[in-house]
Amino acid sequence: MNIFGNGIKLLRNAELAQKVDYAYASVADAPVRTVWVAGACPLDADGRTVAAGDYAGQTHQVMRNLVTALRGAGATLTDIAKTTVYVASSRQADLVAAWNVYREYMGAHDVPSTLLGVTVLGYEHQLVEVEAVAVLPVEPLRAG
């Protein structure tokens, strides 16, 4: 079990496969403030999809945008309790390419995450999207 300073406990279970790079569950004991982040997309500041056709390149932009969205709520990647990673592909190699970049950003904070291959995502040429739920200790919302 990993316990982070914000109260998130990452749980593993000896009865489930141990050769995975994520926790099977996370627990955040109250009182906490919960942040639900809309799916981070591979868009630049002008709303254009970046790195068309490049799963890794899009995932880098997605993760940078996720960091920015979290910062606006006073959170960081280590405050995340759960993610869902969407990849517009049925090829496992494409999912792995996105997952490997996602893991670079998450580092040792291997929260429960679901990796899904989907048919299509919302923006033209979009290949990757990451949703997140983060938890913070209860304190006043910081302007951002």
Short mmCIF file of N, CA and C in Angstrom, two decimals:
data_model
loop_
_atom_site.label_atom_id
_atom_site.label_comp_id
_atom_site.label_asym_id
_atom_site.label_seq_id
_atom_site.Cartn_x
_atom_site.Cartn_y
_atom_site.Cartn_z
N MET A 1 0.85 -1.18 0.00
CA MET A 1 0.00 0.00 0.00
C MET A 1 0.89 1.24 0.00
N ASN A 2 0.64 2.17 -0.92
CA ASN A 2 1.31 3.47 -0.93
C ASN A 2 0.36 4.47 -0.29
N ILE A 3 0.89 5.33 0.57
CA ILE A 3 0.09 6.40 1.16
C ILE A 3 0.77 7.72 0.82
N PHE A 4 0.02 8.62 0.20
CA PHE A 4 0.56 9.91 -0.20
C PHE A 4 0.10 10.98 0.78
N GLY A 5 0.82 12.10 0.81
CA GLY A 5 0.57 13.16 1.77
C GLY A 5 -0.83 13.74 1.73
N ASN A 6 -1.53 13.59 0.63
CA ASN A 6 -2.88 14.13 0.52
C ASN A 6 -3.93 13.15 1.03
N GLY A 7 -3.50 12.01 1.59
CA GLY A 7 -4.44 11.04 2.14
C GLY A 7 -4.86 9.94 1.19
N ILE A 8 -4.37 9.95 -0.05
CA ILE A 8 -4.72 8.89 -1.00
C ILE A 8 -3.92 7.64 -0.64
N LYS A 9 -4.62 6.53 -0.48
CA LYS A 9 -3.98 5.24 -0.24
C LYS A 9 -4.19 4.39 -1.49
N LEU A 10 -3.10 3.95 -2.09
CA LEU A 10 -3.18 3.07 -3.25
C LEU A 10 -3.11 1.64 -2.77
N LEU A 11 -4.11 0.85 -3.11
CA LEU A 11 -4.24 -0.50 -2.59
C LEU A 11 -3.94 -1.55 -3.65
N ARG A 12 -3.20 -2.54 -3.25
CA ARG A 12 -2.95 -3.71 -4.08
C ARG A 12 -3.55 -4.91 -3.37
N ASN A 13 -3.75 -5.98 -4.10
CA ASN A 13 -4.39 -7.15 -3.52
C ASN A 13 -3.58 -8.38 -3.91
N ALA A 14 -3.11 -9.12 -2.92
CA ALA A 14 -2.28 -10.29 -3.17
C ALA A 14 -3.01 -11.37 -3.97
N GLU A 15 -4.34 -11.30 -4.02
CA GLU A 15 -5.11 -12.29 -4.77
C GLU A 15 -5.23 -11.95 -6.25
N LEU A 16 -4.76 -10.76 -6.64
CA LEU A 16 -4.82 -10.32 -8.03
C LEU A 16 -3.40 -10.25 -8.60
N ALA A 17 -3.28 -10.21 -9.91
CA ALA A 17 -1.97 -10.17 -10.57
C ALA A 17 -1.11 -9.04 -10.02
N GLN A 18 0.14 -9.32 -9.74
CA GLN A 18 1.05 -8.33 -9.17
C GLN A 18 1.92 -7.65 -10.22
N LYS A 19 1.93 -8.17 -11.44
CA LYS A 19 2.79 -7.62 -12.49
C LYS A 19 2.07 -6.57 -13.31
N VAL A 20 1.37 -5.67 -12.64
CA VAL A 20 0.70 -4.55 -13.31
C VAL A 20 1.28 -3.26 -12.75
N ASP A 21 1.30 -2.21 -13.57
CA ASP A 21 1.89 -0.96 -13.12
C ASP A 21 0.83 0.06 -12.69
N TYR A 22 -0.12 -0.43 -11.91
CA TYR A 22 -1.14 0.43 -11.32
C TYR A 22 -1.71 -0.27 -10.10
N ALA A 23 -2.28 0.52 -9.19
CA ALA A 23 -2.97 -0.04 -8.03
C ALA A 23 -4.36 -0.48 -8.47
N TYR A 24 -4.93 -1.45 -7.76
CA TYR A 24 -6.27 -1.92 -8.10
C TYR A 24 -7.36 -1.02 -7.53
N ALA A 25 -7.05 -0.28 -6.49
CA ALA A 25 -8.03 0.61 -5.87
C ALA A 25 -7.29 1.74 -5.18
N SER A 26 -8.01 2.82 -4.93
CA SER A 26 -7.46 3.90 -4.12
C SER A 26 -8.54 4.34 -3.14
N VAL A 27 -8.09 4.78 -1.97
CA VAL A 27 -9.00 5.23 -0.92
C VAL A 27 -8.54 6.61 -0.48
N ALA A 28 -9.47 7.52 -0.34
CA ALA A 28 -9.19 8.85 0.21
C ALA A 28 -10.10 9.04 1.40
N ASP A 29 -9.52 9.10 2.58
CA ASP A 29 -10.31 9.27 3.79
C ASP A 29 -10.78 10.71 3.91
N ALA A 30 -12.01 10.90 4.34
CA ALA A 30 -12.60 12.23 4.51
C ALA A 30 -11.91 12.93 5.67
N PRO A 31 -11.91 14.22 5.77
CA PRO A 31 -12.54 15.12 4.79
C PRO A 31 -11.58 15.46 3.65
N VAL A 32 -12.08 15.39 2.45
CA VAL A 32 -11.30 15.75 1.27
C VAL A 32 -12.17 16.60 0.34
N ARG A 33 -11.49 17.30 -0.53
CA ARG A 33 -12.14 18.04 -1.61
C ARG A 33 -11.88 17.25 -2.88
N THR A 34 -12.92 16.93 -3.62
CA THR A 34 -12.79 16.11 -4.83
C THR A 34 -12.80 17.00 -6.06
N VAL A 35 -11.89 16.70 -6.99
CA VAL A 35 -11.78 17.44 -8.25
C VAL A 35 -12.04 16.45 -9.39
N TRP A 36 -13.06 16.70 -10.17
CA TRP A 36 -13.35 15.88 -11.35
C TRP A 36 -12.86 16.65 -12.56
N VAL A 37 -11.92 16.08 -13.28
CA VAL A 37 -11.34 16.76 -14.43
C VAL A 37 -11.96 16.18 -15.70
N ALA A 38 -12.49 17.06 -16.55
CA ALA A 38 -13.00 16.62 -17.85
C ALA A 38 -11.86 15.99 -18.63
N GLY A 39 -12.18 15.19 -19.60
CA GLY A 39 -11.14 14.54 -20.38
C GLY A 39 -10.17 15.56 -20.96
N ALA A 40 -8.89 15.42 -20.61
CA ALA A 40 -7.85 16.27 -21.18
C ALA A 40 -7.59 15.81 -22.61
N CYS A 41 -7.57 16.75 -23.52
CA CYS A 41 -7.45 16.45 -24.95
C CYS A 41 -6.12 16.99 -25.49
N PRO A 42 -5.69 16.53 -26.66
CA PRO A 42 -4.42 16.98 -27.23
C PRO A 42 -4.57 18.28 -28.02
N LEU A 43 -5.08 19.31 -27.35
CA LEU A 43 -5.32 20.59 -28.01
C LEU A 43 -4.28 21.61 -27.58
N ASP A 44 -3.87 22.47 -28.53
CA ASP A 44 -2.98 23.57 -28.17
C ASP A 44 -3.82 24.74 -27.67
N ALA A 45 -3.17 25.85 -27.35
CA ALA A 45 -3.87 27.01 -26.78
C ALA A 45 -4.89 27.60 -27.74
N ASP A 46 -4.75 27.34 -29.04
CA ASP A 46 -5.69 27.84 -30.03
C ASP A 46 -6.80 26.84 -30.34
N GLY A 47 -6.83 25.70 -29.61
CA GLY A 47 -7.88 24.71 -29.81
C GLY A 47 -7.65 23.76 -30.96
N ARG A 48 -6.43 23.73 -31.48
CA ARG A 48 -6.10 22.81 -32.58
C ARG A 48 -5.54 21.51 -32.02
N THR A 49 -5.91 20.40 -32.64
CA THR A 49 -5.36 19.09 -32.26
C THR A 49 -3.91 19.04 -32.70
N VAL A 50 -3.01 18.67 -31.78
CA VAL A 50 -1.58 18.58 -32.09
C VAL A 50 -1.21 17.14 -32.44
N ALA A 51 -0.07 16.98 -33.06
CA ALA A 51 0.54 15.67 -33.32
C ALA A 51 -0.42 14.68 -33.98
N ALA A 52 -1.08 15.11 -35.06
CA ALA A 52 -2.00 14.22 -35.77
C ALA A 52 -1.29 12.93 -36.15
N GLY A 53 -1.93 11.80 -35.86
CA GLY A 53 -1.39 10.49 -36.21
C GLY A 53 -0.33 9.96 -35.25
N ASP A 54 0.00 10.70 -34.20
CA ASP A 54 1.09 10.34 -33.28
C ASP A 54 0.53 10.12 -31.87
N TYR A 55 0.37 8.86 -31.49
CA TYR A 55 -0.20 8.53 -30.18
C TYR A 55 0.64 9.07 -29.04
N ALA A 56 1.95 8.89 -29.11
CA ALA A 56 2.82 9.37 -28.03
C ALA A 56 2.81 10.90 -27.98
N GLY A 57 2.93 11.54 -29.14
CA GLY A 57 2.93 13.00 -29.18
C GLY A 57 1.65 13.59 -28.62
N GLN A 58 0.51 13.00 -28.97
CA GLN A 58 -0.76 13.49 -28.43
C GLN A 58 -0.84 13.26 -26.93
N THR A 59 -0.31 12.14 -26.45
CA THR A 59 -0.38 11.86 -25.01
C THR A 59 0.45 12.87 -24.23
N HIS A 60 1.59 13.28 -24.76
CA HIS A 60 2.38 14.33 -24.09
C HIS A 60 1.54 15.60 -23.93
N GLN A 61 0.85 16.01 -25.01
CA GLN A 61 0.02 17.22 -24.93
C GLN A 61 -1.14 17.03 -23.96
N VAL A 62 -1.77 15.86 -23.99
CA VAL A 62 -2.86 15.55 -23.07
C VAL A 62 -2.39 15.69 -21.63
N MET A 63 -1.23 15.13 -21.32
CA MET A 63 -0.75 15.17 -19.94
C MET A 63 -0.35 16.59 -19.53
N ARG A 64 0.22 17.36 -20.44
CA ARG A 64 0.51 18.77 -20.12
C ARG A 64 -0.80 19.52 -19.84
N ASN A 65 -1.83 19.26 -20.64
CA ASN A 65 -3.12 19.92 -20.41
C ASN A 65 -3.76 19.45 -19.11
N LEU A 66 -3.59 18.18 -18.77
CA LEU A 66 -4.11 17.67 -17.51
C LEU A 66 -3.43 18.36 -16.33
N VAL A 67 -2.12 18.51 -16.40
CA VAL A 67 -1.38 19.22 -15.34
C VAL A 67 -1.92 20.63 -15.19
N THR A 68 -2.17 21.32 -16.29
CA THR A 68 -2.69 22.68 -16.25
C THR A 68 -4.09 22.73 -15.64
N ALA A 69 -4.96 21.81 -16.04
CA ALA A 69 -6.32 21.76 -15.48
C ALA A 69 -6.28 21.49 -13.98
N LEU A 70 -5.44 20.57 -13.56
CA LEU A 70 -5.32 20.26 -12.13
C LEU A 70 -4.80 21.47 -11.36
N ARG A 71 -3.80 22.14 -11.92
CA ARG A 71 -3.23 23.31 -11.26
C ARG A 71 -4.31 24.37 -11.00
N GLY A 72 -5.24 24.51 -11.92
CA GLY A 72 -6.33 25.46 -11.74
C GLY A 72 -7.22 25.15 -10.55
N ALA A 73 -7.21 23.90 -10.12
CA ALA A 73 -7.99 23.49 -8.94
C ALA A 73 -7.09 23.35 -7.71
N GLY A 74 -5.82 23.76 -7.84
CA GLY A 74 -4.89 23.65 -6.72
C GLY A 74 -4.35 22.25 -6.53
N ALA A 75 -4.38 21.43 -7.58
CA ALA A 75 -3.96 20.03 -7.49
C ALA A 75 -2.78 19.75 -8.42
N THR A 76 -2.17 18.59 -8.22
CA THR A 76 -1.08 18.11 -9.06
C THR A 76 -1.37 16.67 -9.47
N LEU A 77 -0.51 16.10 -10.28
CA LEU A 77 -0.70 14.70 -10.69
C LEU A 77 -0.72 13.76 -9.49
N THR A 78 0.03 14.07 -8.44
CA THR A 78 0.06 13.18 -7.27
C THR A 78 -1.20 13.27 -6.43
N ASP A 79 -2.10 14.17 -6.75
CA ASP A 79 -3.40 14.24 -6.07
C ASP A 79 -4.45 13.38 -6.76
N ILE A 80 -4.12 12.82 -7.90
CA ILE A 80 -5.07 12.00 -8.65
C ILE A 80 -5.34 10.70 -7.91
N ALA A 81 -6.62 10.33 -7.85
CA ALA A 81 -7.04 9.07 -7.22
C ALA A 81 -7.43 8.01 -8.26
N LYS A 82 -7.80 8.43 -9.49
CA LYS A 82 -8.28 7.49 -10.52
C LYS A 82 -8.22 8.18 -11.87
N THR A 83 -7.83 7.43 -12.91
CA THR A 83 -7.87 7.97 -14.27
C THR A 83 -8.52 6.96 -15.22
N THR A 84 -8.97 7.50 -16.34
CA THR A 84 -9.39 6.68 -17.48
C THR A 84 -8.66 7.23 -18.70
N VAL A 85 -7.99 6.35 -19.42
CA VAL A 85 -7.22 6.73 -20.60
C VAL A 85 -7.94 6.15 -21.82
N TYR A 86 -8.36 7.02 -22.72
CA TYR A 86 -9.06 6.62 -23.94
C TYR A 86 -8.10 6.76 -25.12
N VAL A 87 -8.03 5.73 -25.94
CA VAL A 87 -7.17 5.74 -27.12
C VAL A 87 -8.01 5.30 -28.32
N ALA A 88 -8.06 6.14 -29.35
CA ALA A 88 -8.86 5.84 -30.53
C ALA A 88 -8.11 4.86 -31.42
N SER A 89 -8.19 3.58 -31.06
CA SER A 89 -7.54 2.52 -31.83
C SER A 89 -7.99 1.17 -31.30
N SER A 90 -7.95 0.19 -32.17
CA SER A 90 -8.18 -1.19 -31.73
C SER A 90 -6.86 -1.96 -31.67
N ARG A 91 -5.75 -1.28 -31.96
CA ARG A 91 -4.43 -1.92 -31.94
C ARG A 91 -3.79 -1.77 -30.57
N GLN A 92 -3.41 -2.88 -29.98
CA GLN A 92 -2.79 -2.86 -28.66
C GLN A 92 -1.51 -2.02 -28.66
N ALA A 93 -0.74 -2.04 -29.73
CA ALA A 93 0.50 -1.26 -29.80
C ALA A 93 0.23 0.24 -29.64
N ASP A 94 -0.89 0.72 -30.19
CA ASP A 94 -1.25 2.13 -30.06
C ASP A 94 -1.63 2.46 -28.62
N LEU A 95 -2.38 1.56 -27.98
CA LEU A 95 -2.73 1.76 -26.58
C LEU A 95 -1.49 1.79 -25.71
N VAL A 96 -0.55 0.88 -25.97
CA VAL A 96 0.69 0.82 -25.20
C VAL A 96 1.52 2.09 -25.41
N ALA A 97 1.56 2.61 -26.63
CA ALA A 97 2.31 3.85 -26.90
C ALA A 97 1.77 4.99 -26.05
N ALA A 98 0.46 5.12 -25.98
CA ALA A 98 -0.15 6.16 -25.14
C ALA A 98 0.09 5.88 -23.66
N TRP A 99 -0.09 4.63 -23.26
CA TRP A 99 0.08 4.25 -21.85
C TRP A 99 1.50 4.52 -21.37
N ASN A 100 2.50 4.24 -22.19
CA ASN A 100 3.88 4.45 -21.77
C ASN A 100 4.17 5.92 -21.49
N VAL A 101 3.64 6.82 -22.30
CA VAL A 101 3.81 8.25 -22.05
C VAL A 101 3.05 8.65 -20.79
N TYR A 102 1.83 8.19 -20.65
CA TYR A 102 1.03 8.45 -19.44
C TYR A 102 1.82 8.04 -18.20
N ARG A 103 2.42 6.85 -18.22
CA ARG A 103 3.19 6.34 -17.07
C ARG A 103 4.41 7.20 -16.79
N GLU A 104 5.06 7.76 -17.82
CA GLU A 104 6.19 8.68 -17.61
C GLU A 104 5.76 9.84 -16.72
N TYR A 105 4.62 10.40 -17.00
CA TYR A 105 4.13 11.55 -16.24
C TYR A 105 3.69 11.16 -14.84
N MET A 106 3.07 10.00 -14.70
CA MET A 106 2.54 9.59 -13.40
C MET A 106 3.63 9.07 -12.47
N GLY A 107 4.72 8.57 -13.01
CA GLY A 107 5.84 8.10 -12.18
C GLY A 107 5.41 7.05 -11.17
N ALA A 108 5.85 7.21 -9.93
CA ALA A 108 5.55 6.24 -8.87
C ALA A 108 4.10 6.31 -8.41
N HIS A 109 3.38 7.35 -8.83
CA HIS A 109 1.97 7.52 -8.42
C HIS A 109 1.11 6.68 -9.37
N ASP A 110 1.11 5.37 -9.14
CA ASP A 110 0.47 4.43 -10.06
C ASP A 110 -0.97 4.14 -9.65
N VAL A 111 -1.81 5.16 -9.79
CA VAL A 111 -3.21 5.10 -9.36
C VAL A 111 -4.00 4.09 -10.19
N PRO A 112 -5.16 3.66 -9.67
CA PRO A 112 -6.04 2.83 -10.49
C PRO A 112 -6.37 3.57 -11.79
N SER A 113 -6.29 2.86 -12.88
CA SER A 113 -6.56 3.47 -14.17
C SER A 113 -7.15 2.43 -15.11
N THR A 114 -8.03 2.89 -15.96
CA THR A 114 -8.59 2.04 -17.00
C THR A 114 -8.09 2.55 -18.33
N LEU A 115 -7.54 1.65 -19.15
CA LEU A 115 -7.05 1.96 -20.48
C LEU A 115 -8.02 1.34 -21.48
N LEU A 116 -8.61 2.19 -22.33
CA LEU A 116 -9.64 1.73 -23.27
C LEU A 116 -9.28 2.08 -24.70
N GLY A 117 -9.50 1.14 -25.60
CA GLY A 117 -9.47 1.43 -27.02
C GLY A 117 -10.89 1.77 -27.45
N VAL A 118 -11.06 2.91 -28.09
CA VAL A 118 -12.39 3.36 -28.50
C VAL A 118 -12.39 3.62 -30.01
N THR A 119 -13.57 3.76 -30.57
CA THR A 119 -13.69 3.97 -32.01
C THR A 119 -13.28 5.36 -32.44
N VAL A 120 -13.77 6.37 -31.72
CA VAL A 120 -13.52 7.75 -32.12
C VAL A 120 -13.59 8.64 -30.89
N LEU A 121 -12.85 9.75 -30.92
CA LEU A 121 -12.92 10.75 -29.86
C LEU A 121 -13.43 12.05 -30.46
N GLY A 122 -13.70 13.04 -29.62
CA GLY A 122 -14.49 14.19 -30.00
C GLY A 122 -13.92 15.18 -30.99
N TYR A 123 -12.60 15.36 -31.03
CA TYR A 123 -12.01 16.36 -31.91
C TYR A 123 -11.41 15.72 -33.15
N GLU A 124 -11.39 16.48 -34.24
CA GLU A 124 -10.80 15.98 -35.47
C GLU A 124 -9.34 15.58 -35.24
N HIS A 125 -8.96 14.40 -35.68
CA HIS A 125 -7.61 13.85 -35.56
C HIS A 125 -7.22 13.51 -34.12
N GLN A 126 -8.15 13.55 -33.18
CA GLN A 126 -7.84 13.23 -31.79
C GLN A 126 -7.69 11.73 -31.61
N LEU A 127 -6.60 11.33 -30.95
CA LEU A 127 -6.32 9.92 -30.70
C LEU A 127 -6.32 9.55 -29.22
N VAL A 128 -6.12 10.52 -28.33
CA VAL A 128 -5.94 10.23 -26.90
C VAL A 128 -6.71 11.24 -26.06
N GLU A 129 -7.25 10.75 -24.93
CA GLU A 129 -7.92 11.60 -23.94
C GLU A 129 -7.74 10.95 -22.57
N VAL A 130 -7.54 11.76 -21.54
CA VAL A 130 -7.38 11.24 -20.18
C VAL A 130 -8.31 12.00 -19.24
N GLU A 131 -9.19 11.27 -18.55
CA GLU A 131 -10.04 11.81 -17.49
C GLU A 131 -9.37 11.51 -16.15
N ALA A 132 -9.61 12.37 -15.17
CA ALA A 132 -9.01 12.14 -13.85
C ALA A 132 -9.95 12.60 -12.75
N VAL A 133 -9.82 11.94 -11.60
CA VAL A 133 -10.45 12.37 -10.36
C VAL A 133 -9.32 12.56 -9.36
N ALA A 134 -9.26 13.74 -8.75
CA ALA A 134 -8.22 14.04 -7.77
C ALA A 134 -8.88 14.38 -6.44
N VAL A 135 -8.13 14.18 -5.37
CA VAL A 135 -8.62 14.55 -4.04
C VAL A 135 -7.57 15.39 -3.34
N LEU A 136 -8.07 16.37 -2.60
CA LEU A 136 -7.21 17.30 -1.86
C LEU A 136 -7.71 17.40 -0.43
N PRO A 137 -6.83 17.73 0.50
CA PRO A 137 -7.31 18.03 1.85
C PRO A 137 -8.29 19.21 1.78
N VAL A 138 -9.23 19.24 2.68
CA VAL A 138 -10.22 20.32 2.68
C VAL A 138 -9.54 21.61 3.11
N GLU A 139 -9.59 22.59 2.23
CA GLU A 139 -9.11 23.94 2.52
C GLU A 139 -9.76 24.85 1.50
N PRO A 140 -9.72 26.14 1.71
CA PRO A 140 -10.38 27.05 0.77
C PRO A 140 -9.79 26.92 -0.64
N LEU A 141 -10.64 27.07 -1.65
CA LEU A 141 -10.22 27.01 -3.04
C LEU A 141 -9.29 28.17 -3.33
N ARG A 142 -8.14 27.87 -3.93
CA ARG A 142 -7.17 28.90 -4.31
C ARG A 142 -7.54 29.45 -5.67
N ALA A 143 -7.39 30.74 -5.83
CA ALA A 143 -7.67 31.36 -7.13
C ALA A 143 -6.71 30.82 -8.17
N GLY A 144 -7.16 30.63 -9.37
CA GLY A 144 -6.26 30.10 -10.39
C GLY A 144 -6.79 30.30 -11.69
#
